[in-house]
PDB file of C-alpha atoms in Angstrom:
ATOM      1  CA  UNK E  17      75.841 -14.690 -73.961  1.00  0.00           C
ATOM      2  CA  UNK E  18      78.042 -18.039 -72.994  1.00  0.00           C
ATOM      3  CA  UNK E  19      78.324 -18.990 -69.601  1.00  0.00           C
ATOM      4  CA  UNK E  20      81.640 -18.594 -67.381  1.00  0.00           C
ATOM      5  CA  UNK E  21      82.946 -21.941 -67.070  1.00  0.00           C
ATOM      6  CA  UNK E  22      86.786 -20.662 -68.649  1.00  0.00           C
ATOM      7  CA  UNK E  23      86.420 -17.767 -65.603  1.00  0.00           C
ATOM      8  CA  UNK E  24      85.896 -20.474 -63.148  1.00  0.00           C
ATOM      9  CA  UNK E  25      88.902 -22.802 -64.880  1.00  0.00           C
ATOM     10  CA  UNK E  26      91.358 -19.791 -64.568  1.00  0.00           C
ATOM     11  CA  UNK E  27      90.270 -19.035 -60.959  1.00  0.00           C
ATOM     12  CA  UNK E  28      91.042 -22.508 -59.789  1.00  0.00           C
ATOM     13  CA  UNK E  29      93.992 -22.458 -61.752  1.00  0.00           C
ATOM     14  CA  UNK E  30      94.979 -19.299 -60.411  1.00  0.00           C
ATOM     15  CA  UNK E  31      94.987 -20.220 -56.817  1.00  0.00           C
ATOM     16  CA  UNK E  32      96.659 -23.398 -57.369  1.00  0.00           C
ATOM     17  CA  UNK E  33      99.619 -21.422 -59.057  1.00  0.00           C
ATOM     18  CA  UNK E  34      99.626 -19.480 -55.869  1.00  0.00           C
ATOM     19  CA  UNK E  35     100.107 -22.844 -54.145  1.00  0.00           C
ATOM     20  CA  UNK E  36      96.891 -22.772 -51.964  1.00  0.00           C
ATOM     21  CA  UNK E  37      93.351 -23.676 -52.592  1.00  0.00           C
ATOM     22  CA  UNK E  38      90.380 -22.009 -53.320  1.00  0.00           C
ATOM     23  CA  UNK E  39      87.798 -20.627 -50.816  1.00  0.00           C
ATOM     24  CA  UNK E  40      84.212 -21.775 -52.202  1.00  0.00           C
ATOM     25  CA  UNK E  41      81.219 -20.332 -50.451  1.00  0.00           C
ATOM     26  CA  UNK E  42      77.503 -21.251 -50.361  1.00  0.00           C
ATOM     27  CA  UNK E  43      74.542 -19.265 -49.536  1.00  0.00           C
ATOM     28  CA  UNK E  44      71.294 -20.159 -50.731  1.00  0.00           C
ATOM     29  CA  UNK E  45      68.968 -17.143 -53.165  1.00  0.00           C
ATOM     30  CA  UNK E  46      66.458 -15.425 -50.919  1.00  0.00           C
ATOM     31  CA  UNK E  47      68.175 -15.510 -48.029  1.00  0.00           C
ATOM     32  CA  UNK E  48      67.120 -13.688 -45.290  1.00  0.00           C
ATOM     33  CA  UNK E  49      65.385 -12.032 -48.215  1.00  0.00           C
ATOM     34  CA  UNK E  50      66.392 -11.474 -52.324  1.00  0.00           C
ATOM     35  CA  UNK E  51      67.973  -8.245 -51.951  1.00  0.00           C
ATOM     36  CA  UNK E  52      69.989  -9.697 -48.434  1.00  0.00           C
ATOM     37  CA  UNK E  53      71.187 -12.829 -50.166  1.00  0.00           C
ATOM     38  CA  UNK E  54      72.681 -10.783 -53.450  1.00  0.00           C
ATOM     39  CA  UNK E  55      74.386  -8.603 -50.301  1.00  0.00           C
ATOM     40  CA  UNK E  56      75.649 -11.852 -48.270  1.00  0.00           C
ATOM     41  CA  UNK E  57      76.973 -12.929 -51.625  1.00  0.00           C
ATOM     42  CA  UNK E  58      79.053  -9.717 -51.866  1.00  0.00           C
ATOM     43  CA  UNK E  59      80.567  -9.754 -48.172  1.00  0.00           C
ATOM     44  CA  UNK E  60      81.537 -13.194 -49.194  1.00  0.00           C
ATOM     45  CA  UNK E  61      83.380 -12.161 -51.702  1.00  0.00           C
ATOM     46  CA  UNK E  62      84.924  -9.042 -49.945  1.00  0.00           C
ATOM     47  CA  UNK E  63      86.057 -11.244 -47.102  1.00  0.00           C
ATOM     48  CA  UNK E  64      88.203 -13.574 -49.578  1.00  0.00           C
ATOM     49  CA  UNK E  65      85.710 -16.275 -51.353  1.00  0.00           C
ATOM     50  CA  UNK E  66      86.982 -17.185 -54.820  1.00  0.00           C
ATOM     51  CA  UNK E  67      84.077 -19.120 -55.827  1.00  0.00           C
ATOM     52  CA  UNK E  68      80.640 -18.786 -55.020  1.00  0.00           C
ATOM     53  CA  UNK E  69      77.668 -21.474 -55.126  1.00  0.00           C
ATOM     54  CA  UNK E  70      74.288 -20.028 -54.754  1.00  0.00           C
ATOM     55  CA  UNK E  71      71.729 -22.444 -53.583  1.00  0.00           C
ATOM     56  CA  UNK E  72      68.424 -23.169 -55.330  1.00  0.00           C
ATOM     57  CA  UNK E  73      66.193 -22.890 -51.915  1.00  0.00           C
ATOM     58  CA  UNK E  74      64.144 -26.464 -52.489  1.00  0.00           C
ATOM     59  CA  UNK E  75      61.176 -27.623 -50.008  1.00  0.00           C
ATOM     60  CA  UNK E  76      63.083 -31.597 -49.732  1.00  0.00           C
ATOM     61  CA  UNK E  77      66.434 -30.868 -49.905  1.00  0.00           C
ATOM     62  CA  UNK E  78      68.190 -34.737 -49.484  1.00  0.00           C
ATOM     63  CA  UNK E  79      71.710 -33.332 -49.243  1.00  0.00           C
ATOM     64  CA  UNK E  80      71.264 -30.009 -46.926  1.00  0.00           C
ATOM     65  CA  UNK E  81      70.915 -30.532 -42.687  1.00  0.00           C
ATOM     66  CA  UNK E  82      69.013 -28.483 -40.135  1.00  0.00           C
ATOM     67  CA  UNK E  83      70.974 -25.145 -41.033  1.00  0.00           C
ATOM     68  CA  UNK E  84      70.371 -25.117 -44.528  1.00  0.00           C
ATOM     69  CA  UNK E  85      67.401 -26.581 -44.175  1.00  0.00           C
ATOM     70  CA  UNK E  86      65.928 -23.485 -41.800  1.00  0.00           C
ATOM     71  CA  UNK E  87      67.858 -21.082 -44.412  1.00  0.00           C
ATOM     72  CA  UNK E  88      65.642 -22.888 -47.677  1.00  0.00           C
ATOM     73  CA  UNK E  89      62.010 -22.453 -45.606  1.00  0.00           C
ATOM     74  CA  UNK E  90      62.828 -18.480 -44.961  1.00  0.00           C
ATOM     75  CA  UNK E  91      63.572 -18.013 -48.464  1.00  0.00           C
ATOM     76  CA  UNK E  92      60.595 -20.084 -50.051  1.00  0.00           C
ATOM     77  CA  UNK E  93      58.268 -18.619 -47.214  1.00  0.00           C
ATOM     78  CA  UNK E  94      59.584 -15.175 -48.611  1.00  0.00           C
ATOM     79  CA  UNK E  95      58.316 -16.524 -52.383  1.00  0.00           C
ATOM     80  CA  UNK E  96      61.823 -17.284 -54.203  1.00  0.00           C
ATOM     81  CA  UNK E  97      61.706 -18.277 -57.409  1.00  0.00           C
ATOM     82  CA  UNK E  98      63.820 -19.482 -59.642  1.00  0.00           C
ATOM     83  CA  UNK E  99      63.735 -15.602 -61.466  1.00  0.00           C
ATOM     84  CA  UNK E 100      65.042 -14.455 -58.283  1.00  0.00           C
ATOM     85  CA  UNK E 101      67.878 -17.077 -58.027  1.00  0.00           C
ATOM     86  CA  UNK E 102      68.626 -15.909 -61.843  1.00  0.00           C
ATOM     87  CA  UNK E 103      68.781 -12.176 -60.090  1.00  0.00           C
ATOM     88  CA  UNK E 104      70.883 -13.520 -57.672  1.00  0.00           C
ATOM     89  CA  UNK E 105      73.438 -14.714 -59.960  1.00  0.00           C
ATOM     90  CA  UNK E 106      73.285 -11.877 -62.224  1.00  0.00           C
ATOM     91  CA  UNK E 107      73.562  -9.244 -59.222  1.00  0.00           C
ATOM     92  CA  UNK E 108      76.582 -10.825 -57.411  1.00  0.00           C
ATOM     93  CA  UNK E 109      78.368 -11.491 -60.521  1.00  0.00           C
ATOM     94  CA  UNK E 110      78.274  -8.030 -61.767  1.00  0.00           C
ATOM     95  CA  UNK E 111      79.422  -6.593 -58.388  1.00  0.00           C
ATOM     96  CA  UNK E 112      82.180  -9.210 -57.251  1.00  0.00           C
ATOM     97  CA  UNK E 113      83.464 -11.141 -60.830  1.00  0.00           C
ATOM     98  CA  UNK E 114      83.987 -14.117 -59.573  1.00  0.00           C
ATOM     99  CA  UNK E 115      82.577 -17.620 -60.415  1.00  0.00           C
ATOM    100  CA  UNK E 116      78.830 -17.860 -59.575  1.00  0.00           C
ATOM    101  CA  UNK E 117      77.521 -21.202 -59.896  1.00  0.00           C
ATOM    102  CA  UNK E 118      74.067 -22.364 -59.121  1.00  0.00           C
ATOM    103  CA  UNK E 119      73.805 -25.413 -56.228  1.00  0.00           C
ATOM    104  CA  UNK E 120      70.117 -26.858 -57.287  1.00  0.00           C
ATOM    105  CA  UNK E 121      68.063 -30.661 -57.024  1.00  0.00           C
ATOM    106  CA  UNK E 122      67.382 -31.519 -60.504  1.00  0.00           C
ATOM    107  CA  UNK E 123      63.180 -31.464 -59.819  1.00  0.00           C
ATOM    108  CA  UNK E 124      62.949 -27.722 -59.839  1.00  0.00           C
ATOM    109  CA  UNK E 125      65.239 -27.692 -63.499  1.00  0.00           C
ATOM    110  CA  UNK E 126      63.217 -30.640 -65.111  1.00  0.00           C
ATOM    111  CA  UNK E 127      59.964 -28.372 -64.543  1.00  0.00           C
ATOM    112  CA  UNK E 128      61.763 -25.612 -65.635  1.00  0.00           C
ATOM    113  CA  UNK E 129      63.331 -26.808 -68.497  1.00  0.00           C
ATOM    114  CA  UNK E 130      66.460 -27.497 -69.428  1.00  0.00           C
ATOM    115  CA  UNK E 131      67.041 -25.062 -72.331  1.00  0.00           C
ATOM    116  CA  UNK E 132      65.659 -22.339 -70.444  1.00  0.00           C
ATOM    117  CA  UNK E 133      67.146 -22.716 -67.169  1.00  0.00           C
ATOM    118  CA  UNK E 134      70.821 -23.159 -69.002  1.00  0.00           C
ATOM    119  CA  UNK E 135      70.351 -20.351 -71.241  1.00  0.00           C
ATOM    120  CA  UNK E 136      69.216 -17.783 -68.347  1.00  0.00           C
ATOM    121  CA  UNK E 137      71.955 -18.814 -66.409  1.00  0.00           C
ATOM    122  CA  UNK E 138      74.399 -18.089 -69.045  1.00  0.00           C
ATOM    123  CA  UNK E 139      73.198 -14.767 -69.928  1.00  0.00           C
ATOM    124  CA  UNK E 140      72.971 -14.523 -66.405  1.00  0.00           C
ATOM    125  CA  UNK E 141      76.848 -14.508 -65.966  1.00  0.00           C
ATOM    126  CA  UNK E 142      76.796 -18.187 -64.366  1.00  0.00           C
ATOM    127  CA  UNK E 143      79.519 -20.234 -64.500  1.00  0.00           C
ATOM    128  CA  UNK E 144      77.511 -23.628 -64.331  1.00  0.00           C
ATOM    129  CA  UNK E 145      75.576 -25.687 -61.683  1.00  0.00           C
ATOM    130  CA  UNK E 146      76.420 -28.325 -58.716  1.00  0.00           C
ATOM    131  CA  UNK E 147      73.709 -31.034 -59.157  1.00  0.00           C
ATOM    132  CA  UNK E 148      73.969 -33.668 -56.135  1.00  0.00           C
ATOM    133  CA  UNK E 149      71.008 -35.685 -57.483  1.00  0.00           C
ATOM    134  CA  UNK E 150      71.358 -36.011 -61.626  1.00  0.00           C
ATOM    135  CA  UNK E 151      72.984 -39.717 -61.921  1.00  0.00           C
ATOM    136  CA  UNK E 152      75.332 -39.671 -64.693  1.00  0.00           C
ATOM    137  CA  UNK E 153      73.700 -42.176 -66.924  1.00  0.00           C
ATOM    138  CA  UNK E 154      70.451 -39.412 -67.103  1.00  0.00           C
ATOM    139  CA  UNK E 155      72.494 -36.227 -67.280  1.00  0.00           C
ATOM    140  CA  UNK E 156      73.022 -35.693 -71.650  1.00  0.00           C
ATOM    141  CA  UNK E 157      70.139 -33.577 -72.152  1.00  0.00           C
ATOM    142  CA  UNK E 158      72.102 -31.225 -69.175  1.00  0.00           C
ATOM    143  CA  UNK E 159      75.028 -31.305 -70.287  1.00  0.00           C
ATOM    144  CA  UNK E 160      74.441 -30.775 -73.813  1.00  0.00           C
ATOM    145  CA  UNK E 161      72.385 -27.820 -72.969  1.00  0.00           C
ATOM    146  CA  UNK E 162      75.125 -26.840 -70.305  1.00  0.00           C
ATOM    147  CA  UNK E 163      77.906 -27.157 -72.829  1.00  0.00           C
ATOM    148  CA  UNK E 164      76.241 -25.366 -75.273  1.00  0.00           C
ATOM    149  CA  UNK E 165      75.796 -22.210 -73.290  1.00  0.00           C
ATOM    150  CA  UNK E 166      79.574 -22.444 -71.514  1.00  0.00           C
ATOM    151  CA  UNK E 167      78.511 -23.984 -68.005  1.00  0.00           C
ATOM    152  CA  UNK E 168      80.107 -26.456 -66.127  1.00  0.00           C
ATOM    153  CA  UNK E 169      78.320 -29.461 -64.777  1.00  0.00           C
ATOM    154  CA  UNK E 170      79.802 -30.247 -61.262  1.00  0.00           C
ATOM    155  CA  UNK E 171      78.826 -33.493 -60.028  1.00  0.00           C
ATOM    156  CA  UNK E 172      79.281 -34.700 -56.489  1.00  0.00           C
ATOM    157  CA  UNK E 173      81.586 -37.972 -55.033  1.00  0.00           C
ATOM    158  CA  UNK E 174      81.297 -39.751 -52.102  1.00  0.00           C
ATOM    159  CA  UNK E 175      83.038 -41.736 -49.849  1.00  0.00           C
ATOM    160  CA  UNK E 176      80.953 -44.516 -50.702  1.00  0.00           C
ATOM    161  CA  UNK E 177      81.506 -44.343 -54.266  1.00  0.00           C
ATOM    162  CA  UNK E 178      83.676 -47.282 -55.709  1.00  0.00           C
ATOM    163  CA  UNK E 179      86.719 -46.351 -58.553  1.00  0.00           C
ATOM    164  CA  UNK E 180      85.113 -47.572 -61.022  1.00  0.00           C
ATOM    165  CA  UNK E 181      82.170 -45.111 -60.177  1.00  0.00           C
ATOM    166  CA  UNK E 182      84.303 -42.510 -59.809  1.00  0.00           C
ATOM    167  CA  UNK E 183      85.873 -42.526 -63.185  1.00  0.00           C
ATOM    168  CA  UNK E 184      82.230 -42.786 -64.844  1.00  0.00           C
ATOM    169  CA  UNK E 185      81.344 -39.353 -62.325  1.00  0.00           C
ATOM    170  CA  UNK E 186      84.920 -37.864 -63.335  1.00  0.00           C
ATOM    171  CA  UNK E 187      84.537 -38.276 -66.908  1.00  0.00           C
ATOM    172  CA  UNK E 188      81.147 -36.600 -67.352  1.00  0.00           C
ATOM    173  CA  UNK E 189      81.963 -33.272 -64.931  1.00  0.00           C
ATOM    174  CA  UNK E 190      83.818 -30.055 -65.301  1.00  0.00           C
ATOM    175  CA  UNK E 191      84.709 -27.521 -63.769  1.00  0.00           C
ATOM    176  CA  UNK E 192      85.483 -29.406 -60.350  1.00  0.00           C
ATOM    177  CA  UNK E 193      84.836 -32.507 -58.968  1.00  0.00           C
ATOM    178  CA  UNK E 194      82.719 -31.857 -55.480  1.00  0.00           C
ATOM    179  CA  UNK E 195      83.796 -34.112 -52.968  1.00  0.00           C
ATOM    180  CA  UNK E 196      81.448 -34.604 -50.019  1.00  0.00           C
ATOM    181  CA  UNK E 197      83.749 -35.248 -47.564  1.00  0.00           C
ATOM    182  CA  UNK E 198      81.376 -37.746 -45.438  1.00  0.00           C
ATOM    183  CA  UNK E 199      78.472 -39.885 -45.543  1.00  0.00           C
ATOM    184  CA  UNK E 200      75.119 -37.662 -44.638  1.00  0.00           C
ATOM    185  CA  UNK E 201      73.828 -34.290 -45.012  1.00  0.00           C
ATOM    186  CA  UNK E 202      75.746 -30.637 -44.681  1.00  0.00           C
ATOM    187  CA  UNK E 203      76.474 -29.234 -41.532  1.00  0.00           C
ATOM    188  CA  UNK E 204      79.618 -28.418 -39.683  1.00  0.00           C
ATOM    189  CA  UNK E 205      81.445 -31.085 -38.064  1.00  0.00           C
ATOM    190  CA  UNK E 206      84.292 -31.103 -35.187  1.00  0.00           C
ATOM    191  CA  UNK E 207      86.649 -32.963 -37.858  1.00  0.00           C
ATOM    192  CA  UNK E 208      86.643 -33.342 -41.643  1.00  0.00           C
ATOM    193  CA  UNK E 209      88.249 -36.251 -41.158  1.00  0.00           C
ATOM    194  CA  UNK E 210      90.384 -39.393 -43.496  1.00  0.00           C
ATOM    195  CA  UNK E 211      88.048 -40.341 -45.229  1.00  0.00           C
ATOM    196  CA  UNK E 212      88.225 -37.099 -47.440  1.00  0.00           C
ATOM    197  CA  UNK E 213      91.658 -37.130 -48.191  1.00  0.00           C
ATOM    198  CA  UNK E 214      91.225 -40.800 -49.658  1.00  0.00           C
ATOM    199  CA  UNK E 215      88.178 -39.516 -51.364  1.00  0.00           C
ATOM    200  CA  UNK E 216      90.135 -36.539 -52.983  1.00  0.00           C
ATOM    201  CA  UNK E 217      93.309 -39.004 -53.872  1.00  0.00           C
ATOM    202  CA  UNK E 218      91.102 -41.517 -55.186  1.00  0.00           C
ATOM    203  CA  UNK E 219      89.303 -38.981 -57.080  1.00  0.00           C
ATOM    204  CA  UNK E 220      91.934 -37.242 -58.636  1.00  0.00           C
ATOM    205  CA  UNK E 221      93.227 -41.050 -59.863  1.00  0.00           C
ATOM    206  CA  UNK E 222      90.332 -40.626 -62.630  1.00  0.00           C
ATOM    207  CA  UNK E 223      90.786 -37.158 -63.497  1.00  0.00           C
ATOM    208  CA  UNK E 224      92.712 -33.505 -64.180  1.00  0.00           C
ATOM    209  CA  UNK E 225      89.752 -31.802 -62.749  1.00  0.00           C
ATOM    210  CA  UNK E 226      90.344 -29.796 -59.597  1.00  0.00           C
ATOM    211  CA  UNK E 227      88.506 -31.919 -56.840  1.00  0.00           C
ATOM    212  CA  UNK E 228      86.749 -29.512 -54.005  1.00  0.00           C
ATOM    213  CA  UNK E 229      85.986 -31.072 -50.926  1.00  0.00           C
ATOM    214  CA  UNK E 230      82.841 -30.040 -49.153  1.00  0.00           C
ATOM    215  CA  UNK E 231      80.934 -31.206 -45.979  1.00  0.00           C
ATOM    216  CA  UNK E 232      82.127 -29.987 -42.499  1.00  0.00           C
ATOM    217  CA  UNK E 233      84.270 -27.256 -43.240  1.00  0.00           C
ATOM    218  CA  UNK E 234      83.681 -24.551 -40.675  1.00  0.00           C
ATOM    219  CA  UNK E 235      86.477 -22.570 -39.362  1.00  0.00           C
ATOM    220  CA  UNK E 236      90.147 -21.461 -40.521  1.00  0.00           C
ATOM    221  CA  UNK E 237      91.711 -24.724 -38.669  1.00  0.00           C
ATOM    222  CA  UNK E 238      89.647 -27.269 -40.686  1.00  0.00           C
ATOM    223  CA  UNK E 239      90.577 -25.142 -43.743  1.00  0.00           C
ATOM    224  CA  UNK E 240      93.725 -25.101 -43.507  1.00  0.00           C
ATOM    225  CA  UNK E 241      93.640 -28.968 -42.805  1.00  0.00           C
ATOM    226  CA  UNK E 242      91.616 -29.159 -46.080  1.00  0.00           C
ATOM    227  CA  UNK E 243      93.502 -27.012 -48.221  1.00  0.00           C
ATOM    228  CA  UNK E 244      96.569 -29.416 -47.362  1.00  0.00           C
ATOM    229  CA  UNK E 245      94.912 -32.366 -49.942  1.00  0.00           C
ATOM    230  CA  UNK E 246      91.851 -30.781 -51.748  1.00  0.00           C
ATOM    231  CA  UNK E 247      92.171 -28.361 -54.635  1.00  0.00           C
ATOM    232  CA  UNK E 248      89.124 -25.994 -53.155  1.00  0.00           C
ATOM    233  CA  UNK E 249      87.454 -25.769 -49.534  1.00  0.00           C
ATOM    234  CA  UNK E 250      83.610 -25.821 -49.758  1.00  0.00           C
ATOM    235  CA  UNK E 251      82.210 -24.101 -46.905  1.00  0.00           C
ATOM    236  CA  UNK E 252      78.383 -23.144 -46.618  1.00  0.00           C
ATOM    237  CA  UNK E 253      76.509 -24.543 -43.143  1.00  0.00           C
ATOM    238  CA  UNK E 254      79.243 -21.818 -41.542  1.00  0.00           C
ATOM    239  CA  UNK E 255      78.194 -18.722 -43.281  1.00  0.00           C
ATOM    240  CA  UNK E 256      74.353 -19.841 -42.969  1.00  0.00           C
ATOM    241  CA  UNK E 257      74.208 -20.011 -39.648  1.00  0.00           C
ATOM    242  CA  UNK E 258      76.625 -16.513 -38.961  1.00  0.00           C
ATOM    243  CA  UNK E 259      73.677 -15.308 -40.596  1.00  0.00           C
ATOM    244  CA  UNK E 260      70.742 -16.627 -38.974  1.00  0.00           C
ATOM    245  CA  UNK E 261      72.513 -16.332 -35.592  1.00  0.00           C
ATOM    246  CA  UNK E 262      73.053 -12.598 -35.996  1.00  0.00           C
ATOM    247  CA  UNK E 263      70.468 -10.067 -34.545  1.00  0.00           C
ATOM    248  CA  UNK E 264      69.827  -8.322 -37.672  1.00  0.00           C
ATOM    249  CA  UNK E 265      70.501  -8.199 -41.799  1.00  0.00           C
ATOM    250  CA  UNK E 266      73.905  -5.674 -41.298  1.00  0.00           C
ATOM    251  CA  UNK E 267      75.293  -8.007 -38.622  1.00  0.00           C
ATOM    252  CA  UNK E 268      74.653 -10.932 -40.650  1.00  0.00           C
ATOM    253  CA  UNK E 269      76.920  -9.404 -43.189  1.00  0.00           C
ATOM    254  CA  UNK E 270      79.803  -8.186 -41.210  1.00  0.00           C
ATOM    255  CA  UNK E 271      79.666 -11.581 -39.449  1.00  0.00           C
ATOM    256  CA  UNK E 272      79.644 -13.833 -42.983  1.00  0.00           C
ATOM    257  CA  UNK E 273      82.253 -11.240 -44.348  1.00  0.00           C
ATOM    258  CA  UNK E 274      84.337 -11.909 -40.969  1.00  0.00           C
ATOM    259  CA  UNK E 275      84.580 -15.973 -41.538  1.00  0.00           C
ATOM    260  CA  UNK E 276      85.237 -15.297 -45.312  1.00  0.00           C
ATOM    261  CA  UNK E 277      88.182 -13.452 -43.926  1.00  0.00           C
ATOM    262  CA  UNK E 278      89.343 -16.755 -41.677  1.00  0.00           C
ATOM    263  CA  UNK E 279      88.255 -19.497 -44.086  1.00  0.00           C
ATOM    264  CA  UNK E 280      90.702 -17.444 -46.632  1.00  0.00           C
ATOM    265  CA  UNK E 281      93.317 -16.769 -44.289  1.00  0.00           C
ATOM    266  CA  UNK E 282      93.155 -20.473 -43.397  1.00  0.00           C
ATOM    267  CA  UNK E 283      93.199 -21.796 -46.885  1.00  0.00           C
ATOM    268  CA  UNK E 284      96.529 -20.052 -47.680  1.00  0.00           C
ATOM    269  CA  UNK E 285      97.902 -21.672 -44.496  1.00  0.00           C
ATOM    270  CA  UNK E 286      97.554 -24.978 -45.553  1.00  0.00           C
TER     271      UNK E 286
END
C-alpha cells in the first residue's frame, strides 16, 4: 500500500483554491491514553483540522516545551510504542480521511529502521513524517525509503536559517515546508510575530512547496494573523493543554473539538 503524500498535496491545494489556509493540528500517540489520542485525533478533525500531525511521544524531545513535554511522559509512562503510534495513524485515518502525518526525532526511526518504519506507515494510511532533527546532508536513506512508499518528508526552517540554507532544506522536502515561526521550543506565545512572515517569504523564494508556519499559534486571532502570509497554521501546544487542563477524557474532547472549531473559523478569516 503507498503512502498519502498526493492526499495531502490536494488538501493543501484545496484550501488554497478556497483562498484560506489550512488548519494543521498536533497531538502526540498515547495521549491521555492509545484509545483517547485516536479519539482527540477525531474531534480534531470534526472541529475543522485539515491536516493532522501525530507526535512520536520521545523521552528528550529538543523541539517540544513544558506542554508537550508533560503530554510525551503520560503517554510513555502509559507504554507507547511505536506499534501504537502506527495504530494511531491507521485508526484516525480510517475514521476522518484526512492527511495523517507522523511528527517524530529521528533516534526512535534509526532503531527502528528505516524500511520498516516507512513501509508501516504507508500501509498504515500515512501521508509522511515531520522530522525537526534529520539534517539534510544525512536524510537519503529516508527519503529514498519515504519516496518509495508515497510519504512526504517535511523538514523544518528557522528564522535563523540563512537563504542559501533554505534552498538546500527546500529542495530536499515535500509535502510542506514547516516553518517554526521563532527561535526555541513549542508553546503558545502572546504574538507570532515578524519574524515569521519573513521566514515564510524567504522560504517560499526557494520553493513551490506550501510553507506551514508553526510555533505559537494558539487561538482564532493569531490564526487568522497567520493565515494572512503562511500557506497552513500549525497549532499543537493549544489542543495539548485543552486536554490536560480538562477534568476528564470526554471534556478533553469537546474542549480540543471546540478550538478546532476557532482555529478553523480563524483561518478562513485571514
Amino acid at each position: 500500500m503507498s503512502g498519502k503524500i498526493e492526499l495531502l498535496n490536494t488538501t493543501l491545494a484545496a484550501a488554497k483554491a478556497a483562498d484560506r489556509a489550512a488548519l494543521i493540528a498536533y497531538l502526540p500517540a498515547g495521549f491521555p491514553t492509545v484509545d483517547g489520542g485516536i479519539e482527540a485525533v477525531k474531534a480534531v478533525v470534526a472541529g475543522g483540522a485539515d491536516v493532522v500531525e501525530v507526535g512520536l511521544p520521545h523521552s528528550d524531545p529538543v523541539l517540544d516545551g513544558p506542554v508537550i513535554q508533560t503530554a510525551d511522559d503520560i503517554a510513555l509512562r502509559g507504554g507507547v510504542r511505536i506499534a501504537d503510534v502506527m495504530r494511531t495513524v491507521r485508526e484516525a485515518y480510517e475514521a476522518t480521511g484526512v492527511p495523517i502525518l507522523v511528527m517524530t526525532y529521528w533516534n526512535p526511526i534509526d532503531r527502528y529502521g528505516v524500511e520498516r518504519f516507512t513501509a508501516e506507515l504507508a500501509e498504515a494510511g500515512g501521508a509522511g513524517c515531520i522530522l525537526p532533527d534529520l539534517p539534510v546532508q544525512e536524510s537519503a536513506l529516508w527519503r529514498e525509503h519515504a519516496d518509495k512508499h508515497g510519504l512526504a518528508t517535511v523538514f523544518v526552517v528557522a528564522p535563523s536559517s540563512q537563504d542559501a540554507r533554505l534552498a538546500t532544506i527546500t529542495a530536499a522536502g515535500s509535502g510542506f515546508v514547516y516553518a517554526a515561526s521563532l527561535m526555541g521550543v513549542t508553546g503558545t506565545r502572546a504574538s507570532v510575530g515578524a519574524q515569521a512572515q519573513d521566514l515564510v517569504g524567504r522560504t517560499r523564494a526557494t520553493t513551490d512547496l506550501p510553507v506551514c508556519v508553526g510555533l505559537g499559534v494558539s487561538n482564532a486571532a493569531q490564526a487568522a494573523e497567520v493565515a494572512g502570509f503562511a500557506d497552513g497554521v500549525i497549532v499543537g501546544s493549544a489542543f495539548v493543554k485543552a486536554m490536560l487542563d480538562a477534568p476528564d477524557e470526554a471534556a478533553g474532547l469537546a474542549a480540543v473539538r471546540s478550538l478546532a472549531g476557532e482555529l478553523a473559523e480563524g483561518v478562513r478569516k485571514r
